[in-house]
């Protein structure tokens, strides 16, 4: 598997409905940012968050947007769509843009060391912010 295959592998593991398939994608000391924005560190906290995700019982697709590899690590960004049904029975779609770091393992597989399911969505907030100008900041000098 190549690092850019991780996003599709996550969707496939999710669609299997098997928590062990999802957990196999994470290093034992990995980090997952949960829906509250807090950091789950290690497999047991990650398991709890992923079990909550599996309760949606939907179908996920995840497409890699980019993969930047450096030696045995890679930075990923993906777009995912989770199709499910809301509590009222109506169709529900959850989507977002991820930020992840994966590391190559001794067996040549890749595992998440950092997984932020909505990490790239935060860019929307910064795009609305006023642009930074060097002359506005006393500690910054333009070159």
PDB file of C-alpha atoms in Angstrom:
ATOM      1  CA  UNK A   1       0.000   0.000   0.000  1.00  0.00           C
ATOM      2  CA  UNK A   2       1.156   3.529  -0.776  1.00  0.00           C
ATOM      3  CA  UNK A   3       0.522   6.385   1.678  1.00  0.00           C
ATOM      4  CA  UNK A   4      -2.001   8.009  -0.682  1.00  0.00           C
ATOM      5  CA  UNK A   5      -4.087   4.811  -0.402  1.00  0.00           C
ATOM      6  CA  UNK A   6      -4.743   5.411   3.312  1.00  0.00           C
ATOM      7  CA  UNK A   7      -7.855   7.498   2.767  1.00  0.00           C
ATOM      8  CA  UNK A   8      -9.545   4.859   0.624  1.00  0.00           C
ATOM      9  CA  UNK A   9      -8.388   2.208   3.125  1.00  0.00           C
ATOM     10  CA  UNK A  10     -10.041   4.156   5.950  1.00  0.00           C
ATOM     11  CA  UNK A  11     -13.331   4.329   4.025  1.00  0.00           C
ATOM     12  CA  UNK A  12     -13.136   0.606   3.247  1.00  0.00           C
ATOM     13  CA  UNK A  13     -12.448  -0.197   6.906  1.00  0.00           C
ATOM     14  CA  UNK A  14     -15.353   2.018   7.977  1.00  0.00           C
ATOM     15  CA  UNK A  15     -17.696   0.424   5.449  1.00  0.00           C
ATOM     16  CA  UNK A  16     -16.798  -3.021   6.826  1.00  0.00           C
ATOM     17  CA  UNK A  17     -18.353  -1.992  10.151  1.00  0.00           C
ATOM     18  CA  UNK A  18     -15.485  -3.730  11.988  1.00  0.00           C
ATOM     19  CA  UNK A  19     -13.733  -1.628  14.640  1.00  0.00           C
ATOM     20  CA  UNK A  20     -10.611  -3.806  14.398  1.00  0.00           C
ATOM     21  CA  UNK A  21     -10.247  -2.960  10.703  1.00  0.00           C
ATOM     22  CA  UNK A  22     -10.246   0.735  11.614  1.00  0.00           C
ATOM     23  CA  UNK A  23      -7.875   0.376  14.567  1.00  0.00           C
ATOM     24  CA  UNK A  24      -5.386  -1.524  12.399  1.00  0.00           C
ATOM     25  CA  UNK A  25      -4.799   1.741  10.518  1.00  0.00           C
ATOM     26  CA  UNK A  26      -3.376   3.503  13.623  1.00  0.00           C
ATOM     27  CA  UNK A  27      -0.033   3.250  15.374  1.00  0.00           C
ATOM     28  CA  UNK A  28      -0.428   2.309  19.062  1.00  0.00           C
ATOM     29  CA  UNK A  29       0.590   5.812  20.165  1.00  0.00           C
ATOM     30  CA  UNK A  30      -1.304   7.566  17.380  1.00  0.00           C
ATOM     31  CA  UNK A  31      -3.438  10.668  17.791  1.00  0.00           C
ATOM     32  CA  UNK A  32      -7.006  11.201  16.568  1.00  0.00           C
ATOM     33  CA  UNK A  33      -8.734  14.557  16.926  1.00  0.00           C
ATOM     34  CA  UNK A  34     -12.301  13.737  17.902  1.00  0.00           C
ATOM     35  CA  UNK A  35     -15.491  15.628  17.000  1.00  0.00           C
ATOM     36  CA  UNK A  36     -15.212  17.853  20.077  1.00  0.00           C
ATOM     37  CA  UNK A  37     -11.736  18.936  18.940  1.00  0.00           C
ATOM     38  CA  UNK A  38      -9.995  17.084  21.735  1.00  0.00           C
ATOM     39  CA  UNK A  39      -7.034  14.769  21.214  1.00  0.00           C
ATOM     40  CA  UNK A  40      -7.450  11.008  21.611  1.00  0.00           C
ATOM     41  CA  UNK A  41      -3.999   9.522  22.132  1.00  0.00           C
ATOM     42  CA  UNK A  42      -3.470   5.771  22.006  1.00  0.00           C
ATOM     43  CA  UNK A  43      -5.626   2.940  20.728  1.00  0.00           C
ATOM     44  CA  UNK A  44      -8.179   2.765  23.553  1.00  0.00           C
ATOM     45  CA  UNK A  45      -9.295   6.427  23.333  1.00  0.00           C
ATOM     46  CA  UNK A  46      -9.193   6.177  19.520  1.00  0.00           C
ATOM     47  CA  UNK A  47     -11.342   3.018  19.724  1.00  0.00           C
ATOM     48  CA  UNK A  48     -14.065   4.903  21.635  1.00  0.00           C
ATOM     49  CA  UNK A  49     -14.200   7.695  19.066  1.00  0.00           C
ATOM     50  CA  UNK A  50     -14.227   5.286  16.130  1.00  0.00           C
ATOM     51  CA  UNK A  51     -17.005   3.238  17.759  1.00  0.00           C
ATOM     52  CA  UNK A  52     -19.061   6.448  17.892  1.00  0.00           C
ATOM     53  CA  UNK A  53     -18.345   7.000  14.199  1.00  0.00           C
ATOM     54  CA  UNK A  54     -19.471   3.456  13.373  1.00  0.00           C
ATOM     55  CA  UNK A  55     -22.839   4.158  15.021  1.00  0.00           C
ATOM     56  CA  UNK A  56     -23.727   6.268  11.961  1.00  0.00           C
ATOM     57  CA  UNK A  57     -23.929   2.983  10.011  1.00  0.00           C
ATOM     58  CA  UNK A  58     -23.425   4.758   6.723  1.00  0.00           C
ATOM     59  CA  UNK A  59     -21.304   4.367   3.654  1.00  0.00           C
ATOM     60  CA  UNK A  60     -18.128   6.387   3.277  1.00  0.00           C
ATOM     61  CA  UNK A  61     -15.993   7.377   0.330  1.00  0.00           C
ATOM     62  CA  UNK A  62     -12.697   9.162   0.841  1.00  0.00           C
ATOM     63  CA  UNK A  63     -10.561  10.582  -1.938  1.00  0.00           C
ATOM     64  CA  UNK A  64      -6.960  11.620  -1.437  1.00  0.00           C
ATOM     65  CA  UNK A  65      -6.388  15.246  -2.476  1.00  0.00           C
ATOM     66  CA  UNK A  66      -2.643  15.224  -1.980  1.00  0.00           C
ATOM     67  CA  UNK A  67       0.149  13.194  -0.462  1.00  0.00           C
ATOM     68  CA  UNK A  68       3.522  14.687   0.389  1.00  0.00           C
ATOM     69  CA  UNK A  69       6.020  11.991   1.278  1.00  0.00           C
ATOM     70  CA  UNK A  70       9.303  12.569   3.089  1.00  0.00           C
ATOM     71  CA  UNK A  71      11.366   9.486   3.883  1.00  0.00           C
ATOM     72  CA  UNK A  72       9.092   7.288   6.035  1.00  0.00           C
ATOM     73  CA  UNK A  73       6.303   9.814   6.748  1.00  0.00           C
ATOM     74  CA  UNK A  74       3.643  11.435   4.594  1.00  0.00           C
ATOM     75  CA  UNK A  75       1.247  14.348   4.953  1.00  0.00           C
ATOM     76  CA  UNK A  76      -2.193  13.654   3.524  1.00  0.00           C
ATOM     77  CA  UNK A  77      -5.296  15.626   2.767  1.00  0.00           C
ATOM     78  CA  UNK A  78      -8.529  13.985   1.695  1.00  0.00           C
ATOM     79  CA  UNK A  79     -12.157  14.781   1.039  1.00  0.00           C
ATOM     80  CA  UNK A  80     -14.616  12.346   2.578  1.00  0.00           C
ATOM     81  CA  UNK A  81     -18.359  11.917   2.264  1.00  0.00           C
ATOM     82  CA  UNK A  82     -20.357   9.785   4.690  1.00  0.00           C
ATOM     83  CA  UNK A  83     -23.888   8.964   3.516  1.00  0.00           C
ATOM     84  CA  UNK A  84     -26.206   7.841   6.305  1.00  0.00           C
ATOM     85  CA  UNK A  85     -29.714   8.365   7.683  1.00  0.00           C
ATOM     86  CA  UNK A  86     -30.611  10.914  10.342  1.00  0.00           C
ATOM     87  CA  UNK A  87     -32.605  10.170  13.481  1.00  0.00           C
ATOM     88  CA  UNK A  88     -35.784  11.214  11.670  1.00  0.00           C
ATOM     89  CA  UNK A  89     -35.095   8.754   8.840  1.00  0.00           C
ATOM     90  CA  UNK A  90     -34.115  11.388   6.290  1.00  0.00           C
ATOM     91  CA  UNK A  91     -30.908  11.099   4.283  1.00  0.00           C
ATOM     92  CA  UNK A  92     -27.903  12.694   5.967  1.00  0.00           C
ATOM     93  CA  UNK A  93     -24.567  13.550   4.419  1.00  0.00           C
ATOM     94  CA  UNK A  94     -21.473  14.367   6.467  1.00  0.00           C
ATOM     95  CA  UNK A  95     -18.410  15.562   4.640  1.00  0.00           C
ATOM     96  CA  UNK A  96     -15.122  17.215   5.344  1.00  0.00           C
ATOM     97  CA  UNK A  97     -11.494  17.654   4.443  1.00  0.00           C
ATOM     98  CA  UNK A  98      -8.944  15.793   6.508  1.00  0.00           C
ATOM     99  CA  UNK A  99      -5.346  16.447   7.547  1.00  0.00           C
ATOM    100  CA  UNK A 100      -3.289  13.381   8.411  1.00  0.00           C
ATOM    101  CA  UNK A 101       0.245  12.210   8.961  1.00  0.00           C
ATOM    102  CA  UNK A 102       1.094   8.572   8.313  1.00  0.00           C
ATOM    103  CA  UNK A 103       4.286   6.614   8.888  1.00  0.00           C
ATOM    104  CA  UNK A 104       5.696   3.635   7.010  1.00  0.00           C
ATOM    105  CA  UNK A 105       5.924   0.521   9.170  1.00  0.00           C
ATOM    106  CA  UNK A 106       8.555  -2.220   9.133  1.00  0.00           C
ATOM    107  CA  UNK A 107       6.200  -4.463   7.133  1.00  0.00           C
ATOM    108  CA  UNK A 108       5.931  -1.705   4.449  1.00  0.00           C
ATOM    109  CA  UNK A 109       2.352  -0.807   5.458  1.00  0.00           C
ATOM    110  CA  UNK A 110       1.385   2.718   6.523  1.00  0.00           C
ATOM    111  CA  UNK A 111      -0.418   3.763   9.713  1.00  0.00           C
ATOM    112  CA  UNK A 112      -1.810   7.009  11.047  1.00  0.00           C
ATOM    113  CA  UNK A 113       0.263   8.844  13.617  1.00  0.00           C
ATOM    114  CA  UNK A 114      -1.971  11.938  13.453  1.00  0.00           C
ATOM    115  CA  UNK A 115      -5.543  11.914  12.116  1.00  0.00           C
ATOM    116  CA  UNK A 116      -7.576  15.102  12.067  1.00  0.00           C
ATOM    117  CA  UNK A 117     -10.852  14.301  10.245  1.00  0.00           C
ATOM    118  CA  UNK A 118     -11.823  17.954   9.839  1.00  0.00           C
ATOM    119  CA  UNK A 119      -8.328  19.462  10.019  1.00  0.00           C
ATOM    120  CA  UNK A 120      -8.350  21.025   6.576  1.00  0.00           C
ATOM    121  CA  UNK A 121     -11.845  22.481   7.086  1.00  0.00           C
ATOM    122  CA  UNK A 122     -10.359  25.030   9.485  1.00  0.00           C
ATOM    123  CA  UNK A 123      -8.853  26.760   6.473  1.00  0.00           C
ATOM    124  CA  UNK A 124     -12.291  28.187   5.691  1.00  0.00           C
ATOM    125  CA  UNK A 125     -12.095  30.327   8.826  1.00  0.00           C
ATOM    126  CA  UNK A 126      -8.677  31.738   7.980  1.00  0.00           C
ATOM    127  CA  UNK A 127      -9.715  32.513   4.416  1.00  0.00           C
ATOM    128  CA  UNK A 128     -12.378  34.890   5.786  1.00  0.00           C
ATOM    129  CA  UNK A 129      -9.908  36.651   8.072  1.00  0.00           C
ATOM    130  CA  UNK A 130      -8.373  39.956   7.037  1.00  0.00           C
ATOM    131  CA  UNK A 131      -5.080  39.533   5.195  1.00  0.00           C
ATOM    132  CA  UNK A 132      -1.922  40.031   7.203  1.00  0.00           C
ATOM    133  CA  UNK A 133       0.273  42.961   6.207  1.00  0.00           C
ATOM    134  CA  UNK A 134       3.848  43.181   7.412  1.00  0.00           C
ATOM    135  CA  UNK A 135       3.611  46.903   8.152  1.00  0.00           C
ATOM    136  CA  UNK A 136       0.671  46.230  10.503  1.00  0.00           C
ATOM    137  CA  UNK A 137       2.864  44.081  12.758  1.00  0.00           C
ATOM    138  CA  UNK A 138       5.636  45.811  14.751  1.00  0.00           C
ATOM    139  CA  UNK A 139       7.661  42.592  15.203  1.00  0.00           C
ATOM    140  CA  UNK A 140       7.587  41.614  11.520  1.00  0.00           C
ATOM    141  CA  UNK A 141       9.770  43.215   8.909  1.00  0.00           C
ATOM    142  CA  UNK A 142       9.158  43.009   5.192  1.00  0.00           C
ATOM    143  CA  UNK A 143      12.120  41.895   3.130  1.00  0.00           C
TER     144      UNK A 143
END
